[in-house]
Short mmCIF file of C-alpha atoms in Angstrom, two decimals:
data_model
loop_
_atom_site.label_atom_id
_atom_site.label_comp_id
_atom_site.label_asym_id
_atom_site.label_seq_id
_atom_site.Cartn_x
_atom_site.Cartn_y
_atom_site.Cartn_z
CA UNK H 1 124.63 75.83 110.34
CA UNK H 2 123.82 75.00 106.73
CA UNK H 3 120.32 75.27 105.29
CA UNK H 4 118.52 74.82 102.02
CA UNK H 5 116.40 77.95 102.61
CA UNK H 6 116.67 80.89 104.99
CA UNK H 7 113.47 82.97 105.25
CA UNK H 8 114.00 86.50 106.56
CA UNK H 9 110.92 87.98 108.24
CA UNK H 10 108.32 86.41 110.52
CA UNK H 11 105.13 88.12 109.41
CA UNK H 12 102.26 86.30 107.76
CA UNK H 13 104.20 86.16 104.47
CA UNK H 14 107.31 84.60 105.99
CA UNK H 15 105.42 82.21 108.26
CA UNK H 16 103.13 81.22 105.39
CA UNK H 17 106.18 80.35 103.27
CA UNK H 18 107.67 78.38 106.19
CA UNK H 19 104.39 76.47 106.51
CA UNK H 20 104.47 75.63 102.80
CA UNK H 21 108.14 74.57 102.71
CA UNK H 22 107.58 72.31 105.74
CA UNK H 23 105.85 69.88 103.37
CA UNK H 24 109.18 69.03 101.70
CA UNK H 25 112.46 67.35 102.63
CA UNK H 26 114.32 70.58 103.25
CA UNK H 27 116.37 72.17 106.01
CA UNK H 28 114.64 75.50 106.46
CA UNK H 29 114.92 78.24 109.07
CA UNK H 30 112.97 81.48 109.53
CA UNK H 31 114.86 84.43 111.03
CA UNK H 32 112.89 87.14 112.80
CA UNK H 33 114.43 90.24 114.38
CA UNK H 34 111.68 90.52 117.01
CA UNK H 35 110.79 88.47 120.07
CA UNK H 36 107.88 86.75 118.32
CA UNK H 37 106.35 86.19 114.91
CA UNK H 38 103.64 88.58 113.69
CA UNK H 39 105.73 91.29 115.33
CA UNK H 40 105.15 94.15 112.87
CA UNK H 41 102.69 94.77 110.01
CA UNK H 42 100.85 91.47 110.55
CA UNK H 43 99.62 92.44 114.01
CA UNK H 44 98.67 95.93 112.73
CA UNK H 45 95.98 94.69 110.37
CA UNK H 46 92.21 94.43 110.17
CA UNK H 47 92.16 90.75 109.23
CA UNK H 48 89.75 90.96 106.29
CA UNK H 49 90.17 88.05 103.88
CA UNK H 50 89.27 89.94 100.73
CA UNK H 51 87.92 87.53 98.09
CA UNK H 52 89.60 89.32 95.17
CA UNK H 53 87.16 91.74 93.53
CA UNK H 54 89.42 94.75 94.10
CA UNK H 55 92.79 93.96 92.40
CA UNK H 56 93.10 95.17 88.85
CA UNK H 57 92.98 92.18 86.44
CA UNK H 58 96.38 91.11 85.19
CA UNK H 59 98.28 92.15 88.32
CA UNK H 60 100.02 89.76 90.69
CA UNK H 61 97.48 90.74 93.33
CA UNK H 62 94.66 89.62 91.02
CA UNK H 63 96.47 86.33 90.38
CA UNK H 64 97.15 85.48 94.04
CA UNK H 65 94.33 87.07 96.04
CA UNK H 66 91.37 84.87 94.93
CA UNK H 67 93.08 81.46 95.32
CA UNK H 68 94.67 82.55 98.61
CA UNK H 69 91.31 83.60 100.03
CA UNK H 70 89.72 80.33 98.97
CA UNK H 71 92.30 78.36 101.02
CA UNK H 72 91.31 79.88 104.36
CA UNK H 73 88.35 77.65 105.31
CA UNK H 74 90.50 74.53 104.83
CA UNK H 75 93.48 76.04 106.63
CA UNK H 76 91.25 77.07 109.52
CA UNK H 77 90.18 73.46 110.01
CA UNK H 78 93.71 72.09 109.68
CA UNK H 79 95.52 74.66 111.83
CA UNK H 80 92.83 75.50 114.37
CA UNK H 81 92.61 79.28 113.95
CA UNK H 82 89.28 81.09 114.12
CA UNK H 83 87.41 82.25 111.06
CA UNK H 84 84.25 84.38 110.87
CA UNK H 85 82.08 84.62 107.74
CA UNK H 86 80.87 88.20 107.37
CA UNK H 87 80.69 89.18 103.71
CA UNK H 88 81.84 92.60 102.49
CA UNK H 89 79.80 95.62 101.45
CA UNK H 90 81.39 98.28 99.22
CA UNK H 91 78.96 101.15 99.70
CA UNK H 92 78.09 103.71 97.02
CA UNK H 93 76.98 107.26 97.81
CA UNK H 94 76.92 108.77 94.31
CA UNK H 95 76.40 107.84 90.67
CA UNK H 96 80.19 107.85 90.32
CA UNK H 97 80.40 105.35 93.17
CA UNK H 98 77.78 103.15 91.46
CA UNK H 99 80.00 103.09 88.36
CA UNK H 100 82.87 101.99 90.59
CA UNK H 101 80.69 99.18 91.95
CA UNK H 102 80.10 98.03 88.36
CA UNK H 103 83.86 98.15 87.74
CA UNK H 104 84.49 96.01 90.83
CA UNK H 105 81.83 93.56 89.66
CA UNK H 106 83.71 93.24 86.36
CA UNK H 107 86.99 92.74 88.26
CA UNK H 108 85.38 89.97 90.31
CA UNK H 109 84.17 88.19 87.17
CA UNK H 110 87.56 88.42 85.44
CA UNK H 111 89.47 87.42 88.59
CA UNK H 112 87.23 84.39 89.15
CA UNK H 113 85.54 85.57 92.35
CA UNK H 114 82.16 83.94 92.94
CA UNK H 115 79.07 84.99 94.90
CA UNK H 116 79.43 88.72 94.27
CA UNK H 117 76.24 90.71 93.69
CA UNK H 118 75.01 94.27 93.42
CA UNK H 119 72.48 95.51 95.98
CA UNK H 120 70.12 98.42 95.48
CA UNK H 121 69.35 100.82 98.31
CA UNK H 122 66.43 98.80 99.65
CA UNK H 123 68.35 95.53 99.65
CA UNK H 124 71.31 97.22 101.33
CA UNK H 125 69.20 98.70 104.13
CA UNK H 126 67.37 95.43 104.65
CA UNK H 127 70.73 93.74 105.23
CA UNK H 128 72.20 96.51 107.41
CA UNK H 129 69.35 98.71 108.73
CA UNK H 130 71.64 101.17 110.53
CA UNK H 131 73.67 102.16 107.49
CA UNK H 132 73.45 105.75 106.26
CA UNK H 133 70.27 106.78 104.44
CA UNK H 134 72.54 108.41 101.85
CA UNK H 135 73.79 105.03 100.67
CA UNK H 136 72.47 104.33 97.14
CA UNK H 137 73.58 100.71 96.85
CA UNK H 138 76.57 98.43 97.27
CA UNK H 139 78.61 95.54 96.03
CA UNK H 140 78.13 92.50 98.28
CA UNK H 141 80.90 89.89 98.33
CA UNK H 142 79.37 86.96 100.17
CA UNK H 143 82.54 84.88 100.62
CA UNK H 144 84.54 87.37 102.72
CA UNK H 145 85.69 85.99 106.06
CA UNK H 146 87.59 87.45 109.01
CA UNK H 147 90.68 86.16 110.83
CA UNK H 148 93.10 87.46 113.44
CA UNK H 149 96.24 87.77 111.28
CA UNK H 150 98.61 87.19 114.20
CA UNK H 151 96.71 84.02 115.13
CA UNK H 152 97.14 82.76 111.56
CA UNK H 153 100.88 83.58 111.55
CA UNK H 154 101.37 81.78 114.87
CA UNK H 155 99.43 78.78 113.52
CA UNK H 156 101.51 78.74 110.32
CA UNK H 157 104.76 78.82 112.28
CA UNK H 158 103.78 76.30 114.93
CA UNK H 159 102.76 73.78 112.28
CA UNK H 160 105.96 74.46 110.37
CA UNK H 161 108.03 73.88 113.52
CA UNK H 162 106.14 70.68 114.30
CA UNK H 163 107.17 69.54 110.81
CA UNK H 164 110.85 70.37 111.22
CA UNK H 165 111.26 74.03 110.24
CA UNK H 166 113.51 75.97 112.63
CA UNK H 167 112.81 79.42 114.04
CA UNK H 168 115.40 82.00 115.07
CA UNK H 169 113.88 84.82 117.13
CA UNK H 170 115.80 88.00 118.02
CA UNK H 171 117.97 87.33 114.96
CA UNK H 172 118.35 90.66 113.18
CA UNK H 173 120.16 90.23 109.87
CA UNK H 174 123.28 92.42 109.72
CA UNK H 175 125.08 91.24 106.59
CA UNK H 176 124.65 88.86 103.64
CA UNK H 177 127.50 87.45 101.59
CA UNK H 178 127.32 85.54 98.30
CA UNK H 179 130.17 83.02 98.16
CA UNK H 180 132.01 81.77 95.10
CA UNK H 181 130.26 78.38 95.40
CA UNK H 182 126.91 80.24 94.98
CA UNK H 183 125.86 79.73 98.63
CA UNK H 184 124.91 82.66 100.86
CA UNK H 185 126.10 83.39 104.38
CA UNK H 186 123.59 85.33 106.48
CA UNK H 187 125.06 87.10 109.51
CA UNK H 188 123.01 88.20 112.53
CA UNK H 189 124.30 89.89 115.68
CA UNK H 190 125.58 86.61 117.12
CA UNK H 191 125.28 83.82 114.52
CA UNK H 192 125.79 82.99 110.89
CA UNK H 193 123.72 80.79 108.60
CA UNK H 194 124.90 79.18 105.37
CA UNK H 195 122.16 78.61 102.81
CA UNK H 196 121.53 77.85 99.17
CA UNK H 197 118.49 80.14 98.92
CA UNK H 198 117.17 83.23 100.67
CA UNK H 199 113.54 84.33 100.75
CA UNK H 200 113.29 88.01 101.68
CA UNK H 201 109.96 88.60 103.45
CA UNK H 202 111.15 91.50 105.60
CA UNK H 203 108.18 93.81 105.05
CA UNK H 204 109.01 97.51 105.08
CA UNK H 205 112.68 96.55 105.44
CA UNK H 206 112.78 94.24 102.40
CA UNK H 207 114.82 96.70 100.35
CA UNK H 208 117.26 97.15 103.23
CA UNK H 209 117.76 93.36 103.45
CA UNK H 210 118.16 93.13 99.67
CA UNK H 211 120.80 95.87 99.76
CA UNK H 212 122.86 93.72 102.16
CA UNK H 213 123.18 91.22 99.30
CA UNK H 214 124.13 93.96 96.85
CA UNK H 215 120.64 94.11 95.33
CA UNK H 216 119.13 97.50 94.51
CA UNK H 217 116.16 96.58 92.35
CA UNK H 218 113.39 98.43 94.19
CA UNK H 219 112.60 100.82 97.02
CA UNK H 220 110.10 100.27 99.82
CA UNK H 221 108.21 102.92 101.77
CA UNK H 222 105.61 102.42 104.46
CA UNK H 223 101.97 103.38 104.04
CA UNK H 224 101.02 104.44 107.54
CA UNK H 225 97.55 103.68 108.81
CA UNK H 226 95.72 104.58 112.04
CA UNK H 227 93.15 102.11 113.39
CA UNK H 228 90.64 102.15 116.25
CA UNK H 229 89.52 99.21 118.37
CA UNK H 230 85.87 99.38 119.41
CA UNK H 231 83.93 97.68 122.16
CA UNK H 232 81.53 94.87 121.23
CA UNK H 233 78.60 97.20 120.56
CA UNK H 234 78.14 98.07 116.87
CA UNK H 235 74.82 97.03 115.27
CA UNK H 236 76.39 95.58 112.09
CA UNK H 237 77.28 92.12 110.84
CA UNK H 238 79.11 92.84 107.57
CA UNK H 239 82.50 94.38 106.79
CA UNK H 240 81.68 97.81 105.33
CA UNK H 241 83.91 99.83 102.99
CA UNK H 242 83.20 102.99 101.03
CA UNK H 243 84.07 102.84 97.35
CA UNK H 244 87.89 102.66 97.15
CA UNK H 245 90.37 105.27 95.98
CA UNK H 246 93.40 104.63 93.76
CA UNK H 247 95.71 103.52 96.61
CA UNK H 248 93.46 102.42 99.46
CA UNK H 249 90.18 100.63 100.06
CA UNK H 250 89.04 103.47 102.30
CA UNK H 251 87.99 103.65 105.93
CA UNK H 252 86.04 100.55 106.90
CA UNK H 253 83.97 99.22 109.79
CA UNK H 254 85.17 95.71 110.51
CA UNK H 255 83.67 92.99 112.74
CA UNK H 256 86.38 90.74 114.21
CA UNK H 257 86.49 87.05 115.10
CA UNK H 258 86.59 87.98 118.79
CA UNK H 259 83.44 90.12 118.78
CA UNK H 260 85.09 93.54 118.82
CA UNK H 261 85.00 95.94 115.89
CA UNK H 262 87.70 97.95 114.15
CA UNK H 263 87.76 101.20 112.19
CA UNK H 264 90.58 101.12 109.69
CA UNK H 265 92.51 102.60 108.24
CA UNK H 266 94.00 105.88 107.12
CA UNK H 267 96.69 105.88 104.43
CA UNK H 268 99.71 108.20 104.45
CA UNK H 269 103.12 107.47 102.96
CA UNK H 270 105.95 107.76 105.49
CA UNK H 271 109.70 107.81 104.94
CA UNK H 272 110.30 106.73 108.55
CA UNK H 273 109.71 102.96 108.47
CA UNK H 274 109.59 102.77 112.27
CA UNK H 275 106.80 105.35 112.68
CA UNK H 276 103.75 103.54 114.08
CA UNK H 277 102.51 106.44 116.18
CA UNK H 278 98.90 107.56 116.17
CA UNK H 279 98.01 111.12 115.24
CA UNK H 280 94.94 113.11 116.17
CA UNK H 281 94.14 114.05 112.58
CA UNK H 282 94.16 110.39 111.56
CA UNK H 283 91.86 109.38 114.43
CA UNK H 284 89.45 112.19 113.52
CA UNK H 285 89.50 110.90 109.93
CA UNK H 286 88.60 107.41 111.15
CA UNK H 287 85.70 108.71 113.23
CA UNK H 288 84.35 110.71 110.28
CA UNK H 289 84.69 107.64 108.07
CA UNK H 290 82.73 105.56 110.58
CA UNK H 291 79.99 108.20 110.75
CA UNK H 292 79.76 108.23 106.97
CA UNK H 293 78.78 104.56 107.11
CA UNK H 294 76.87 104.67 110.43
CA UNK H 295 75.56 108.18 111.21
CA UNK H 296 74.77 107.18 114.82
CA UNK H 297 78.32 106.00 115.51
CA UNK H 298 79.39 106.98 119.04
CA UNK H 299 83.16 107.57 119.44
CA UNK H 300 82.87 106.67 123.14
CA UNK H 301 82.89 102.99 122.13
CA UNK H 302 86.58 103.34 121.09
CA UNK H 303 88.72 101.48 123.63
CA UNK H 304 92.12 101.74 121.93
CA UNK H 305 93.91 103.28 118.96
CA UNK H 306 96.99 101.93 117.22
CA UNK H 307 98.84 102.29 113.93
CA UNK H 308 100.90 100.25 111.49
CA UNK H 309 102.73 100.46 108.20
CA UNK H 310 102.04 98.45 105.04
CA UNK H 311 105.08 97.92 102.80
CA UNK H 312 104.75 99.55 99.38
CA UNK H 313 107.26 98.96 96.57
CA UNK H 314 107.53 102.30 94.78
CA UNK H 315 106.98 102.53 91.02
CA UNK H 316 105.46 99.05 90.93
CA UNK H 317 101.85 99.90 90.13
CA UNK H 318 100.79 99.35 93.76
CA UNK H 319 101.35 95.62 93.19
CA UNK H 320 103.18 92.84 95.03
CA UNK H 321 106.86 92.38 94.13
CA UNK H 322 107.52 88.63 94.19
CA UNK H 323 110.31 87.29 91.97
CA UNK H 324 113.86 85.99 91.92
CA UNK H 325 116.46 88.73 91.93
CA UNK H 326 117.48 89.94 88.49
CA UNK H 327 121.13 90.14 89.58
CA UNK H 328 121.72 87.59 92.37
CA UNK H 329 120.65 84.02 91.68
CA UNK H 330 118.90 82.20 94.52
CA UNK H 331 117.64 85.38 96.23
CA UNK H 332 113.82 85.51 96.17
CA UNK H 333 111.93 88.73 96.87
CA UNK H 334 108.54 88.56 98.60
CA UNK H 335 108.17 92.31 98.94
CA UNK H 336 105.46 94.95 98.83
CA UNK H 337 102.95 92.63 100.49
CA UNK H 338 100.34 95.23 101.33
CA UNK H 339 96.58 94.69 101.13
CA UNK H 340 95.33 92.10 100.21
CA UNK H 341 98.45 90.47 101.64
CA UNK H 342 96.73 88.56 104.46
CA UNK H 343 94.16 87.11 102.07
CA UNK H 344 96.84 86.27 99.50
CA UNK H 345 99.44 84.80 101.86
CA UNK H 346 98.69 81.07 101.31
CA UNK H 347 98.89 81.56 97.53
CA UNK H 348 101.99 83.75 97.89
CA UNK H 349 103.62 80.83 99.73
CA UNK H 350 102.90 78.48 96.85
CA UNK H 351 104.11 81.06 94.33
CA UNK H 352 107.41 81.45 96.22
CA UNK H 353 107.72 77.67 96.43
CA UNK H 354 107.49 77.51 92.64
CA UNK H 355 110.05 80.31 92.23
CA UNK H 356 112.44 78.35 94.43
CA UNK H 357 111.86 75.20 92.38
CA UNK H 358 112.50 77.11 89.14
CA UNK H 359 115.70 78.46 90.68
CA UNK H 360 116.95 74.93 91.34
CA UNK H 361 115.58 73.89 94.75
CA UNK H 362 114.80 70.15 94.75
CA UNK H 363 111.34 69.66 96.27
CA UNK H 364 110.71 66.14 97.54
CA UNK H 365 107.51 65.48 99.47
CA UNK H 366 107.91 64.69 103.16
CA UNK H 367 106.23 61.33 103.82
CA UNK H 368 105.48 62.07 107.48
CA UNK H 369 104.21 65.62 106.98
CA UNK H 370 101.31 66.42 109.33
CA UNK H 371 99.02 69.24 108.14
CA UNK H 372 97.16 69.47 111.46
CA UNK H 373 97.85 71.61 114.51
CA UNK H 374 96.05 71.41 117.83
CA UNK H 375 95.46 74.93 119.19
CA UNK H 376 95.36 75.73 122.90
CA UNK H 377 91.76 75.75 124.17
CA UNK H 378 89.92 79.07 124.11
CA UNK H 379 88.19 78.90 127.49
CA UNK H 380 85.60 81.56 126.63
CA UNK H 381 84.41 79.55 123.62
CA UNK H 382 83.91 76.27 125.51
CA UNK H 383 80.64 74.91 126.84
CA UNK H 384 80.12 74.82 130.62
CA UNK H 385 80.69 71.06 130.54
CA UNK H 386 83.98 71.49 128.68
CA UNK H 387 85.08 74.26 131.06
CA UNK H 388 84.26 72.09 134.11
CA UNK H 389 86.27 69.21 132.65
CA UNK H 390 89.35 71.42 132.24
CA UNK H 391 89.01 72.82 135.76
CA UNK H 392 88.71 69.33 137.27
CA UNK H 393 91.85 68.30 135.39
CA UNK H 394 93.78 71.46 136.41
CA UNK H 395 92.37 74.06 138.86
CA UNK H 396 94.39 76.80 137.11
CA UNK H 397 91.69 76.78 134.40
CA UNK H 398 89.23 78.04 137.03
CA UNK H 399 91.29 81.10 138.01
CA UNK H 400 90.18 83.97 135.78
CA UNK H 401 93.01 86.42 135.08
CA UNK H 402 91.44 88.61 132.38
CA UNK H 403 87.85 89.38 133.33
CA UNK H 404 86.98 91.29 130.15
CA UNK H 405 87.80 88.33 127.87
CA UNK H 406 87.35 85.47 130.40
CA UNK H 407 90.94 84.22 130.15
CA UNK H 408 92.01 81.85 132.97
CA UNK H 409 95.50 81.18 134.29
CA UNK H 410 95.46 77.71 132.71
CA UNK H 411 95.05 79.18 129.23
CA UNK H 412 97.95 81.57 129.77
CA UNK H 413 100.19 78.75 131.01
CA UNK H 414 99.23 76.67 127.96
CA UNK H 415 100.15 79.59 125.69
CA UNK H 416 103.56 79.96 127.36
CA UNK H 417 104.33 76.25 126.95
CA UNK H 418 102.94 75.78 123.43
CA UNK H 419 105.20 74.94 120.44
CA UNK H 420 105.86 78.63 119.78
CA UNK H 421 105.41 79.74 123.35
CA UNK H 422 104.60 83.27 124.46
CA UNK H 423 107.60 85.01 126.04
CA UNK H 424 106.23 88.53 126.53
CA UNK H 425 103.11 90.27 127.81
CA UNK H 426 102.08 91.06 124.24
CA UNK H 427 102.82 87.48 123.17
CA UNK H 428 100.35 86.25 125.79
CA UNK H 429 97.83 88.83 124.62
CA UNK H 430 98.01 87.68 120.99
CA UNK H 431 97.54 84.02 121.94
CA UNK H 432 94.83 84.36 124.60
CA UNK H 433 93.36 87.89 124.29
CA UNK H 434 94.32 88.61 127.92
CA UNK H 435 94.42 92.41 127.95
CA UNK H 436 92.41 93.00 124.76
CA UNK H 437 89.11 93.77 126.45
CA UNK H 438 87.41 96.92 127.63
CA UNK H 439 89.97 97.72 130.34
CA UNK H 440 92.94 97.17 127.97
CA UNK H 441 95.10 95.34 130.56
CA UNK H 442 94.24 97.69 133.41
CA UNK H 443 93.34 94.83 135.74
CA UNK H 444 95.22 91.82 134.37
CA UNK H 445 98.64 92.92 133.11
CA UNK H 446 100.45 92.47 136.42
CA UNK H 447 98.91 89.02 136.87
CA UNK H 448 100.12 88.06 133.39
CA UNK H 449 103.60 89.31 134.33
CA UNK H 450 103.59 87.18 137.47
CA UNK H 451 102.65 84.07 135.49
CA UNK H 452 105.34 84.76 132.85
CA UNK H 453 107.92 85.28 135.59
CA UNK H 454 107.03 82.02 137.30
CA UNK H 455 106.70 79.87 134.16
CA UNK H 456 109.85 81.23 132.46
CA UNK H 457 111.87 81.18 135.66
CA UNK H 458 112.90 84.84 135.48
CA UNK H 459 112.48 87.78 137.89
CA UNK H 460 109.45 89.99 137.33
CA UNK H 461 111.68 92.93 136.42
CA UNK H 462 113.01 90.90 133.46
CA UNK H 463 109.57 90.26 131.94
CA UNK H 464 109.31 92.03 128.59
CA UNK H 465 106.31 93.97 127.39
CA UNK H 466 107.26 93.01 123.81
CA UNK H 467 110.54 94.27 122.40
CA UNK H 468 114.00 93.39 123.63
CA UNK H 469 115.02 95.86 126.31
CA UNK H 470 111.40 96.92 126.96
CA UNK H 471 110.78 95.55 130.43
CA UNK H 472 107.51 96.51 132.06
CA UNK H 473 109.29 97.08 135.41
CA UNK H 474 112.63 98.78 135.90
CA UNK H 475 113.76 97.48 139.27
CA UNK H 476 112.09 95.50 142.01
CA UNK H 477 108.65 96.48 143.25
CA UNK H 478 107.95 97.06 146.93
CA UNK H 479 107.12 93.79 148.71
#
């Protein structure tokens, strides 16, 4: 199997690059070690599309964040993923914080971010009446929007596949060879792929993948973060951050496109790249951070906690690391894509495209490229007339499986049979929100398993929760 480009890693960076390369006459494949795209850091993210006031001018983040963020409204229309305008408040509690707000205002101006303003205490409390009385003012970035990062990654990949890009799931890279003719051979557990170029978008494992090709140009560690999912009850409309520290934007209250809220996130460097466990200290820190912004915050509205790791390239000024290898021609690094990685991903894709072109990849436009993707219907967002029409066409759309999020059987079936179909319980959850509500799958998980079993033609005891080998059932249930 010979390719022009092999992309390693199916997060929002890798899928964004696949979406971009689909516009050209190339043979491209994306290899992902997991059972689905958006399998790791991308699903463990708040989904804030930062407009670009935070990155220090002159950094790669400052170069890519603002244009990437500006692409999202167009991409939302083309690819059919949800987007929610919220704005961002960076809240000041001291004179030192107010100086930081001024610094961020200067960053915004230099980075080309529009519609950023400074609010005094009265203006801030008029916008968000429930915010702490101790707040002295804030930066307001009016152009901030919200997305579900995993929905964006799925949309990127589905559109790429519809335009000819291939996807290899459960393909963990084991070895990379550079041949004398300058081509690479990428070995997984059961296949090998010959390619002219490699794009390494492997997240916290980017340095491990690079080392397989004999490249030791940087080291990646994970910045661990706890997050809380809240019920749909907070009396706020704007993403709220405290003034940021040197390595993190701080603990934020975040409205989501689905109506829930998040608290996120803590920031602790971890040597163990697989550690995505919650810890009590981190959850307490999140609750205190929420109370700092909203003194009346009630922890009883927390319905779930989870954690993730953001990839950090050490000794790189907390910046992205995107460049062709210094030692191995044709090997492109897209590493260290931490915050604002989601916001920057469309611009990162274009930047990587240009690196590939400079390295010798011939980019010829694809005449039949289709930029549009039709998403599966979100039943809960439809009008009663639209819901009735679907039910008349197929009665499965009238059988509600997830009561919390109003997800019918027809929507789950559509998700399973879409271009990049769901194959696991968590895959269904990310495409339909079945199991993301107040009960957190307590009532609907077994029904989802039954539908997966039937539609995939496998026994119920073979249905995966998410990872390979992680079946929900171990053996047959009593009939």
